[in-house]
Short mmCIF file of N, CA and C in Angstrom, two decimals:
data_model
loop_
_atom_site.label_atom_id
_atom_site.label_comp_id
_atom_site.label_asym_id
_atom_site.label_seq_id
_atom_site.Cartn_x
_atom_site.Cartn_y
_atom_site.Cartn_z
N UNK A 1 93.40 61.99 104.33
CA UNK A 1 91.98 62.33 104.44
C UNK A 1 91.45 62.00 105.83
N UNK A 2 91.85 60.86 106.38
CA UNK A 2 91.37 60.48 107.71
C UNK A 2 91.84 61.48 108.76
N UNK A 3 93.12 61.90 108.67
CA UNK A 3 93.62 62.90 109.62
C UNK A 3 92.84 64.20 109.51
N UNK A 4 92.52 64.60 108.27
CA UNK A 4 91.75 65.83 108.07
C UNK A 4 90.37 65.70 108.70
N UNK A 5 89.73 64.54 108.51
CA UNK A 5 88.41 64.33 109.09
C UNK A 5 88.48 64.31 110.61
N UNK A 6 89.52 63.72 111.17
CA UNK A 6 89.68 63.72 112.63
C UNK A 6 89.87 65.14 113.14
N UNK A 7 90.66 65.94 112.43
CA UNK A 7 90.89 67.33 112.82
C UNK A 7 89.58 68.11 112.78
N UNK A 8 88.83 67.94 111.71
CA UNK A 8 87.55 68.63 111.58
C UNK A 8 86.61 68.19 112.70
N UNK A 9 86.58 66.90 112.97
CA UNK A 9 85.74 66.39 114.05
C UNK A 9 86.10 67.00 115.39
N UNK A 10 87.39 67.17 115.64
CA UNK A 10 87.83 67.77 116.90
C UNK A 10 87.36 69.22 117.02
N UNK A 11 87.26 69.90 115.88
CA UNK A 11 86.81 71.29 115.89
C UNK A 11 85.31 71.41 116.08
N UNK A 12 84.59 70.36 115.73
CA UNK A 12 83.13 70.47 115.69
C UNK A 12 82.42 70.07 116.98
N UNK A 13 83.03 70.32 118.11
CA UNK A 13 82.34 70.13 119.38
C UNK A 13 81.33 71.26 119.52
N UNK A 14 80.17 70.98 120.09
CA UNK A 14 79.15 72.03 120.18
C UNK A 14 79.52 73.05 121.23
N UNK A 15 79.07 74.30 121.00
CA UNK A 15 79.33 75.39 121.93
C UNK A 15 78.01 75.94 122.43
N UNK A 16 78.07 76.94 123.26
CA UNK A 16 76.86 77.55 123.80
C UNK A 16 76.24 78.55 122.84
N UNK A 17 76.66 78.55 121.59
CA UNK A 17 76.07 79.45 120.61
C UNK A 17 76.91 80.69 120.37
N UNK A 18 77.92 80.94 121.19
CA UNK A 18 78.79 82.09 120.97
C UNK A 18 79.78 81.75 119.88
N UNK A 19 80.03 82.69 119.02
CA UNK A 19 81.04 82.49 117.98
C UNK A 19 80.58 81.60 116.86
N UNK A 20 81.54 81.08 116.14
CA UNK A 20 81.24 80.25 114.98
C UNK A 20 80.61 78.95 115.40
N UNK A 21 79.62 78.54 114.64
CA UNK A 21 78.94 77.29 114.94
C UNK A 21 79.96 76.16 114.90
N UNK A 22 80.06 75.43 116.00
CA UNK A 22 80.90 74.25 116.02
C UNK A 22 82.32 74.43 116.53
N UNK A 23 82.78 75.63 116.80
CA UNK A 23 84.14 75.79 117.33
C UNK A 23 84.18 75.33 118.77
N UNK A 24 85.16 74.51 119.09
CA UNK A 24 85.30 74.07 120.48
C UNK A 24 85.80 75.25 121.32
N UNK A 25 85.49 75.27 122.61
CA UNK A 25 85.74 76.44 123.46
C UNK A 25 87.18 76.97 123.45
N UNK A 26 88.18 76.10 123.48
CA UNK A 26 89.57 76.58 123.51
C UNK A 26 89.91 77.32 122.21
N UNK A 27 89.43 76.82 121.10
CA UNK A 27 89.68 77.47 119.80
C UNK A 27 88.91 78.78 119.72
N UNK A 28 87.67 78.78 120.24
CA UNK A 28 86.87 80.01 120.25
C UNK A 28 87.56 81.09 121.08
N UNK A 29 88.18 80.72 122.18
CA UNK A 29 88.89 81.69 123.02
C UNK A 29 90.04 82.33 122.23
N UNK A 30 90.72 81.55 121.41
CA UNK A 30 91.80 82.10 120.57
C UNK A 30 91.24 83.06 119.53
N UNK A 31 90.11 82.69 118.94
CA UNK A 31 89.45 83.57 117.95
C UNK A 31 89.04 84.88 118.62
N UNK A 32 88.46 84.79 119.82
CA UNK A 32 88.04 85.99 120.54
C UNK A 32 89.21 86.92 120.82
N UNK A 33 90.34 86.35 121.23
CA UNK A 33 91.53 87.17 121.51
C UNK A 33 92.02 87.85 120.24
N UNK A 34 92.02 87.12 119.13
CA UNK A 34 92.45 87.71 117.86
C UNK A 34 91.47 88.77 117.38
N UNK A 35 90.19 88.60 117.65
CA UNK A 35 89.19 89.60 117.26
C UNK A 35 89.49 90.95 117.92
N UNK A 36 89.92 90.92 119.16
CA UNK A 36 90.29 92.16 119.86
C UNK A 36 91.50 92.81 119.19
N UNK A 37 92.45 91.99 118.78
CA UNK A 37 93.63 92.50 118.08
C UNK A 37 93.23 93.10 116.73
N UNK A 38 92.34 92.45 116.02
CA UNK A 38 91.88 92.93 114.72
C UNK A 38 91.15 94.27 114.88
N UNK A 39 90.42 94.45 115.98
CA UNK A 39 89.78 95.73 116.24
C UNK A 39 90.82 96.85 116.37
N UNK A 40 91.95 96.54 116.97
CA UNK A 40 93.00 97.57 117.09
C UNK A 40 93.57 97.91 115.71
N UNK A 41 93.65 96.92 114.82
CA UNK A 41 94.12 97.21 113.46
C UNK A 41 93.15 98.15 112.75
N UNK A 42 91.85 97.91 112.93
CA UNK A 42 90.82 98.73 112.29
C UNK A 42 90.84 100.16 112.81
N UNK A 43 91.42 100.37 113.99
CA UNK A 43 91.51 101.70 114.58
C UNK A 43 92.80 102.43 114.22
N UNK A 44 93.68 101.78 113.48
CA UNK A 44 94.94 102.41 113.11
C UNK A 44 94.69 103.59 112.16
N UNK A 45 95.40 104.71 112.35
CA UNK A 45 95.20 105.86 111.47
C UNK A 45 95.39 105.57 109.97
N UNK A 46 96.29 104.66 109.63
CA UNK A 46 96.50 104.30 108.21
C UNK A 46 95.22 103.70 107.63
N UNK A 47 94.58 102.84 108.38
CA UNK A 47 93.35 102.18 107.94
C UNK A 47 92.22 103.20 107.83
N UNK A 48 92.05 103.99 108.85
CA UNK A 48 90.97 105.00 108.85
C UNK A 48 91.15 105.98 107.69
N UNK A 49 92.37 106.44 107.48
CA UNK A 49 92.66 107.38 106.39
C UNK A 49 92.32 106.76 105.03
N UNK A 50 92.68 105.50 104.83
CA UNK A 50 92.41 104.84 103.55
C UNK A 50 90.91 104.68 103.31
N UNK A 51 90.18 104.30 104.34
CA UNK A 51 88.72 104.13 104.19
C UNK A 51 88.06 105.48 103.93
N UNK A 52 88.47 106.52 104.65
CA UNK A 52 87.91 107.86 104.43
C UNK A 52 88.15 108.32 103.00
N UNK A 53 89.37 108.14 102.49
CA UNK A 53 89.69 108.54 101.12
C UNK A 53 88.85 107.75 100.12
N UNK A 54 88.70 106.46 100.35
CA UNK A 54 87.88 105.61 99.49
C UNK A 54 86.43 106.08 99.48
N UNK A 55 85.89 106.35 100.66
CA UNK A 55 84.50 106.79 100.78
C UNK A 55 84.26 108.15 100.13
N UNK A 56 85.31 108.98 100.04
CA UNK A 56 85.18 110.31 99.46
C UNK A 56 85.00 110.27 97.94
N UNK A 57 85.38 109.15 97.31
CA UNK A 57 85.19 109.04 95.86
C UNK A 57 86.21 108.11 95.23
N UNK A 58 85.73 107.30 94.33
CA UNK A 58 86.58 106.32 93.65
C UNK A 58 86.96 106.81 92.27
N UNK A 59 88.14 106.39 91.78
CA UNK A 59 88.45 106.65 90.37
C UNK A 59 87.39 105.98 89.49
N UNK A 60 87.14 106.52 88.31
CA UNK A 60 86.09 106.01 87.41
C UNK A 60 86.23 104.51 87.17
N UNK A 61 87.45 104.03 87.00
CA UNK A 61 87.69 102.60 86.74
C UNK A 61 87.15 101.72 87.86
N UNK A 62 87.33 102.18 89.10
CA UNK A 62 86.85 101.39 90.24
C UNK A 62 85.37 101.61 90.50
N UNK A 63 84.88 102.80 90.27
CA UNK A 63 83.46 103.08 90.46
C UNK A 63 82.61 102.22 89.52
N UNK A 64 83.16 101.87 88.36
CA UNK A 64 82.44 101.06 87.38
C UNK A 64 82.70 99.55 87.54
N UNK A 65 83.46 99.18 88.55
CA UNK A 65 83.79 97.77 88.76
C UNK A 65 82.53 96.98 89.11
N UNK A 66 82.42 95.82 88.50
CA UNK A 66 81.31 94.90 88.80
C UNK A 66 81.92 93.60 89.32
N UNK A 67 81.07 92.76 89.88
CA UNK A 67 81.54 91.46 90.35
C UNK A 67 82.10 90.64 89.19
N UNK A 68 81.47 90.71 88.05
CA UNK A 68 81.94 89.95 86.88
C UNK A 68 83.31 90.44 86.42
N UNK A 69 83.49 91.77 86.36
CA UNK A 69 84.80 92.31 85.98
C UNK A 69 85.85 91.92 87.02
N UNK A 70 85.47 92.00 88.31
CA UNK A 70 86.41 91.66 89.38
C UNK A 70 86.88 90.22 89.26
N UNK A 71 85.92 89.31 89.08
CA UNK A 71 86.27 87.88 88.96
C UNK A 71 87.20 87.63 87.79
N UNK A 72 87.07 88.41 86.72
CA UNK A 72 87.89 88.20 85.52
C UNK A 72 89.31 88.72 85.68
N UNK A 73 89.56 89.56 86.70
CA UNK A 73 90.91 90.10 86.90
C UNK A 73 91.84 89.04 87.45
N UNK A 74 93.00 88.93 86.87
CA UNK A 74 94.05 88.06 87.39
C UNK A 74 94.60 88.68 88.68
N UNK A 75 95.16 87.84 89.54
CA UNK A 75 95.79 88.38 90.75
C UNK A 75 96.98 89.28 90.43
N UNK A 76 97.50 89.15 89.22
CA UNK A 76 98.63 89.97 88.80
C UNK A 76 98.21 91.22 88.05
N UNK A 77 96.92 91.37 87.78
CA UNK A 77 96.43 92.56 87.10
C UNK A 77 96.80 93.80 87.91
N UNK A 78 97.28 94.85 87.27
CA UNK A 78 97.67 96.07 88.00
C UNK A 78 96.54 96.65 88.86
N UNK A 79 95.30 96.53 88.41
CA UNK A 79 94.18 97.03 89.21
C UNK A 79 94.09 96.25 90.52
N UNK A 80 94.16 94.93 90.44
CA UNK A 80 94.09 94.10 91.65
C UNK A 80 95.32 94.30 92.52
N UNK A 81 96.48 94.37 91.93
CA UNK A 81 97.72 94.50 92.71
C UNK A 81 97.81 95.83 93.45
N UNK A 82 97.15 96.84 92.94
CA UNK A 82 97.20 98.15 93.60
C UNK A 82 96.62 98.09 95.01
N UNK A 83 95.70 97.16 95.25
CA UNK A 83 95.06 97.05 96.57
C UNK A 83 95.97 96.46 97.64
N UNK A 84 96.94 95.64 97.24
CA UNK A 84 97.86 95.14 98.27
C UNK A 84 99.16 95.93 98.28
N UNK A 85 99.31 96.82 97.34
CA UNK A 85 100.50 97.67 97.30
C UNK A 85 100.26 99.04 97.93
N UNK A 86 98.98 99.42 98.10
CA UNK A 86 98.72 100.73 98.69
C UNK A 86 99.10 100.74 100.18
N UNK A 87 99.03 101.91 100.80
CA UNK A 87 99.49 102.04 102.19
C UNK A 87 98.71 101.13 103.14
N UNK A 88 97.40 101.05 102.97
CA UNK A 88 96.59 100.18 103.84
C UNK A 88 96.90 98.71 103.57
N UNK A 89 97.13 98.35 102.32
CA UNK A 89 97.51 96.98 101.98
C UNK A 89 98.84 96.60 102.62
N UNK A 90 99.77 97.53 102.61
CA UNK A 90 101.06 97.30 103.24
C UNK A 90 100.91 97.20 104.77
N UNK A 91 100.00 97.98 105.32
CA UNK A 91 99.73 97.88 106.76
C UNK A 91 99.21 96.48 107.09
N UNK A 92 98.24 96.00 106.31
CA UNK A 92 97.71 94.65 106.56
C UNK A 92 98.82 93.61 106.45
N UNK A 93 99.68 93.78 105.46
CA UNK A 93 100.80 92.84 105.28
C UNK A 93 101.71 92.85 106.50
N UNK A 94 101.90 94.01 107.11
CA UNK A 94 102.77 94.11 108.28
C UNK A 94 102.17 93.40 109.50
N UNK A 95 100.87 93.14 109.47
CA UNK A 95 100.18 92.46 110.57
C UNK A 95 99.99 90.97 110.31
N UNK A 96 100.33 90.51 109.12
CA UNK A 96 100.10 89.11 108.74
C UNK A 96 100.96 88.18 109.59
N UNK A 97 100.34 87.08 109.97
CA UNK A 97 101.04 86.00 110.66
C UNK A 97 100.59 84.70 110.03
N UNK A 98 101.14 83.58 110.49
CA UNK A 98 100.76 82.30 109.91
C UNK A 98 99.29 81.97 110.15
N UNK A 99 98.67 82.58 111.14
CA UNK A 99 97.26 82.33 111.45
C UNK A 99 96.33 83.07 110.48
N UNK A 100 96.81 84.17 109.91
CA UNK A 100 95.98 85.00 109.02
C UNK A 100 95.97 84.40 107.62
N UNK A 101 94.80 83.88 107.22
CA UNK A 101 94.65 83.29 105.90
C UNK A 101 94.36 84.36 104.85
N UNK A 102 93.63 85.40 105.25
CA UNK A 102 93.28 86.50 104.35
C UNK A 102 92.87 87.70 105.17
N UNK A 103 92.92 88.86 104.57
CA UNK A 103 92.43 90.08 105.20
C UNK A 103 92.05 91.04 104.09
N UNK A 104 90.90 91.68 104.27
CA UNK A 104 90.50 92.71 103.31
C UNK A 104 89.73 93.81 104.01
N UNK A 105 89.94 95.01 103.51
CA UNK A 105 89.37 96.23 104.05
C UNK A 105 88.37 96.76 103.03
N UNK A 106 87.19 97.12 103.50
CA UNK A 106 86.15 97.63 102.60
C UNK A 106 85.67 98.99 103.09
N UNK A 107 85.22 99.81 102.12
CA UNK A 107 84.62 101.09 102.44
C UNK A 107 83.17 100.92 102.85
N UNK A 108 82.50 102.04 103.06
CA UNK A 108 81.12 102.02 103.54
C UNK A 108 80.18 101.23 102.63
N UNK A 109 80.40 101.29 101.32
CA UNK A 109 79.52 100.61 100.38
C UNK A 109 79.91 99.17 100.12
N UNK A 110 80.95 98.68 100.80
CA UNK A 110 81.35 97.28 100.69
C UNK A 110 82.43 96.99 99.68
N UNK A 111 82.80 98.00 98.88
CA UNK A 111 83.86 97.79 97.87
C UNK A 111 85.23 97.81 98.53
N UNK A 112 86.17 97.11 97.92
CA UNK A 112 87.50 96.94 98.50
C UNK A 112 88.31 98.23 98.53
N UNK A 113 89.05 98.36 99.63
CA UNK A 113 89.99 99.46 99.84
C UNK A 113 91.42 98.91 99.79
N UNK A 114 91.62 97.76 100.43
CA UNK A 114 92.95 97.13 100.51
C UNK A 114 92.77 95.67 100.88
N UNK A 115 93.79 94.87 100.60
CA UNK A 115 93.76 93.46 100.99
C UNK A 115 95.14 92.86 100.93
N UNK A 116 95.28 91.66 101.52
CA UNK A 116 96.53 90.90 101.43
C UNK A 116 96.66 90.24 100.07
N UNK A 117 95.59 89.58 99.64
CA UNK A 117 95.54 88.99 98.30
C UNK A 117 94.11 89.13 97.80
N UNK A 118 93.96 89.12 96.50
CA UNK A 118 92.67 89.39 95.86
C UNK A 118 91.58 88.45 96.39
N UNK A 119 90.57 89.04 97.05
CA UNK A 119 89.45 88.21 97.50
C UNK A 119 88.51 87.87 96.34
N UNK A 120 87.65 86.92 96.57
CA UNK A 120 86.73 86.45 95.53
C UNK A 120 85.71 87.51 95.12
N UNK A 121 85.30 88.34 96.06
CA UNK A 121 84.25 89.32 95.78
C UNK A 121 84.75 90.75 95.82
N UNK A 122 84.23 91.56 94.91
CA UNK A 122 84.55 92.98 94.86
C UNK A 122 83.83 93.72 95.98
N UNK A 123 82.58 93.37 96.23
CA UNK A 123 81.82 94.03 97.28
C UNK A 123 81.13 92.98 98.14
N UNK A 124 81.10 93.26 99.43
CA UNK A 124 80.40 92.38 100.37
C UNK A 124 79.17 93.06 100.96
N UNK A 125 78.75 94.18 100.36
CA UNK A 125 77.53 94.85 100.82
C UNK A 125 76.37 93.88 100.70
N UNK A 126 75.53 93.86 101.74
CA UNK A 126 74.40 92.95 101.75
C UNK A 126 74.72 91.61 102.40
N UNK A 127 75.97 91.43 102.81
CA UNK A 127 76.38 90.20 103.50
C UNK A 127 76.72 90.56 104.95
N UNK A 128 76.44 89.64 105.88
CA UNK A 128 76.70 89.93 107.30
C UNK A 128 78.13 90.35 107.60
N UNK A 129 79.11 89.82 106.86
CA UNK A 129 80.51 90.15 107.15
C UNK A 129 80.81 91.63 106.93
N UNK A 130 79.96 92.32 106.16
CA UNK A 130 80.12 93.77 105.98
C UNK A 130 79.02 94.53 106.73
N UNK A 131 77.80 94.04 106.62
CA UNK A 131 76.67 94.77 107.20
C UNK A 131 76.70 94.83 108.72
N UNK A 132 77.12 93.75 109.38
CA UNK A 132 77.20 93.77 110.85
C UNK A 132 78.23 94.80 111.33
N UNK A 133 79.46 94.82 110.79
CA UNK A 133 80.39 95.88 111.19
C UNK A 133 79.87 97.29 110.87
N UNK A 134 79.14 97.44 109.76
CA UNK A 134 78.59 98.76 109.44
C UNK A 134 77.48 99.16 110.42
N UNK A 135 76.98 98.20 111.20
CA UNK A 135 76.04 98.49 112.27
C UNK A 135 76.78 98.62 113.61
N UNK A 136 78.12 98.62 113.55
CA UNK A 136 78.94 98.80 114.74
C UNK A 136 79.22 97.52 115.52
N UNK A 137 78.94 96.38 114.91
CA UNK A 137 79.09 95.10 115.61
C UNK A 137 80.26 94.29 115.05
N UNK A 138 80.82 93.44 115.90
CA UNK A 138 81.82 92.47 115.47
C UNK A 138 81.04 91.25 114.97
N UNK A 139 81.47 90.69 113.86
CA UNK A 139 80.82 89.52 113.25
C UNK A 139 81.81 88.38 113.18
N UNK A 140 81.34 87.17 113.42
CA UNK A 140 82.15 85.98 113.23
C UNK A 140 81.36 84.99 112.40
N UNK A 141 81.98 84.50 111.34
CA UNK A 141 81.31 83.57 110.45
C UNK A 141 81.47 82.13 110.85
N UNK A 142 80.85 81.25 110.09
CA UNK A 142 80.95 79.81 110.35
C UNK A 142 82.29 79.25 109.88
N UNK A 143 82.59 78.05 110.28
CA UNK A 143 83.75 77.34 109.74
C UNK A 143 83.48 77.14 108.26
N UNK A 144 84.47 77.46 107.43
CA UNK A 144 84.30 77.35 105.98
C UNK A 144 85.62 77.04 105.31
N UNK A 145 85.54 76.55 104.09
CA UNK A 145 86.71 76.48 103.24
C UNK A 145 86.62 77.69 102.33
N UNK A 146 87.57 78.60 102.48
CA UNK A 146 87.52 79.86 101.74
C UNK A 146 87.75 79.64 100.25
N UNK A 147 86.90 80.28 99.45
CA UNK A 147 86.96 80.15 97.99
C UNK A 147 88.27 80.70 97.41
N UNK A 148 88.77 81.81 97.98
CA UNK A 148 89.96 82.42 97.39
C UNK A 148 91.27 81.82 97.90
N UNK A 149 91.28 81.27 99.13
CA UNK A 149 92.54 80.72 99.66
C UNK A 149 92.56 79.20 99.68
N UNK A 150 91.39 78.57 99.68
CA UNK A 150 91.32 77.11 99.76
C UNK A 150 91.59 76.56 101.16
N UNK A 151 91.69 77.43 102.16
CA UNK A 151 91.99 77.01 103.53
C UNK A 151 90.73 76.96 104.37
N UNK A 152 90.71 76.02 105.32
CA UNK A 152 89.61 75.98 106.27
C UNK A 152 89.84 77.11 107.26
N UNK A 153 88.83 77.94 107.41
CA UNK A 153 89.01 79.13 108.23
C UNK A 153 87.70 79.55 108.88
N UNK A 154 87.83 80.55 109.73
CA UNK A 154 86.69 81.27 110.26
C UNK A 154 87.03 82.74 110.06
N UNK A 155 86.05 83.51 109.58
CA UNK A 155 86.28 84.93 109.35
C UNK A 155 85.75 85.73 110.53
N UNK A 156 86.47 86.80 110.84
CA UNK A 156 86.06 87.77 111.84
C UNK A 156 86.04 89.13 111.13
N UNK A 157 84.95 89.87 111.34
CA UNK A 157 84.84 91.20 110.72
C UNK A 157 84.56 92.22 111.82
N UNK A 158 85.24 93.35 111.71
CA UNK A 158 85.09 94.42 112.70
C UNK A 158 84.84 95.74 111.98
N UNK A 159 84.19 96.67 112.66
CA UNK A 159 83.98 97.97 112.03
C UNK A 159 85.24 98.82 112.05
N UNK A 160 85.39 99.63 111.02
CA UNK A 160 86.38 100.70 111.02
C UNK A 160 85.58 101.93 111.46
N UNK A 161 86.00 102.53 112.55
CA UNK A 161 85.24 103.62 113.15
C UNK A 161 85.97 104.95 113.02
N UNK A 162 85.18 105.99 112.78
CA UNK A 162 85.69 107.36 112.86
C UNK A 162 84.74 108.11 113.78
N UNK A 163 85.27 108.64 114.86
CA UNK A 163 84.46 109.34 115.87
C UNK A 163 83.29 108.46 116.32
N UNK A 164 83.54 107.15 116.46
CA UNK A 164 82.53 106.23 116.95
C UNK A 164 81.53 105.76 115.92
N UNK A 165 81.63 106.25 114.68
CA UNK A 165 80.68 105.90 113.62
C UNK A 165 81.35 104.95 112.62
N UNK A 166 80.68 103.83 112.26
CA UNK A 166 81.26 102.91 111.28
C UNK A 166 81.39 103.56 109.90
N UNK A 167 82.59 103.45 109.32
CA UNK A 167 82.83 103.98 107.97
C UNK A 167 83.29 102.90 107.01
N UNK A 168 83.54 101.71 107.53
CA UNK A 168 84.01 100.60 106.70
C UNK A 168 84.12 99.34 107.54
N UNK A 169 84.63 98.28 106.91
CA UNK A 169 84.79 97.01 107.63
C UNK A 169 86.14 96.40 107.31
N UNK A 170 86.65 95.65 108.27
CA UNK A 170 87.88 94.89 108.11
C UNK A 170 87.54 93.43 108.39
N UNK A 171 87.76 92.58 107.39
CA UNK A 171 87.49 91.15 107.51
C UNK A 171 88.82 90.42 107.51
N UNK A 172 88.99 89.52 108.47
CA UNK A 172 90.21 88.73 108.55
C UNK A 172 89.81 87.26 108.66
N UNK A 173 90.37 86.44 107.78
CA UNK A 173 90.16 85.00 107.82
C UNK A 173 91.26 84.35 108.62
N UNK A 174 90.87 83.55 109.60
CA UNK A 174 91.82 82.89 110.50
C UNK A 174 91.91 81.41 110.13
N UNK A 175 93.11 80.95 109.83
CA UNK A 175 93.34 79.55 109.48
C UNK A 175 93.14 78.67 110.71
N UNK A 176 92.19 77.77 110.65
CA UNK A 176 91.90 76.94 111.81
C UNK A 176 93.04 75.97 112.12
N UNK A 177 93.70 75.44 111.10
CA UNK A 177 94.79 74.50 111.37
C UNK A 177 95.96 75.21 112.07
N UNK A 178 96.26 76.42 111.67
CA UNK A 178 97.34 77.18 112.31
C UNK A 178 96.93 77.65 113.69
N UNK A 179 95.67 78.05 113.84
CA UNK A 179 95.17 78.52 115.13
C UNK A 179 95.18 77.39 116.16
N UNK A 180 94.86 76.20 115.73
CA UNK A 180 94.83 75.04 116.64
C UNK A 180 96.23 74.73 117.18
N UNK A 181 97.28 75.08 116.42
CA UNK A 181 98.64 74.80 116.83
C UNK A 181 99.22 75.84 117.79
N UNK A 182 98.54 76.96 117.96
CA UNK A 182 99.04 78.02 118.85
C UNK A 182 98.93 77.61 120.30
#
């Protein structure tokens, strides 16, 4: 516990307001570099194609999905597993490294298109991690312990663009303990 507190304390040096509240400058620089890489992932044709198909219409089962139904799904449920087995899910898996705690792709309305592992929420519409990318901006969240992974992380979200227009969002959670070791 003491080592964990010391690690957290080392991360919580104040910054000039850029990036996540409390990230020390060297760690923020690593997050910034990864954010640029994540933007290139969001521009991949596999990602764009998946978001466009999702935005064109969902199967009835997914169109009727609610947060309550989503939370009740096991990670092994075929509905949930389809999101990490689809082409975009496999693309995200091909980009995974030890620094990536989670990644999920959402369509224009915030509902999931693909992910590495089942996130806590079915839709992030109305939350900055989705709404900022849908406004064409990169978003970075605060230091947090993620509900679905249990890891201390910072999330970065980028827009998925088609012809310069946001059509979805890609959120990637970066493990702070792994990032600090890079």
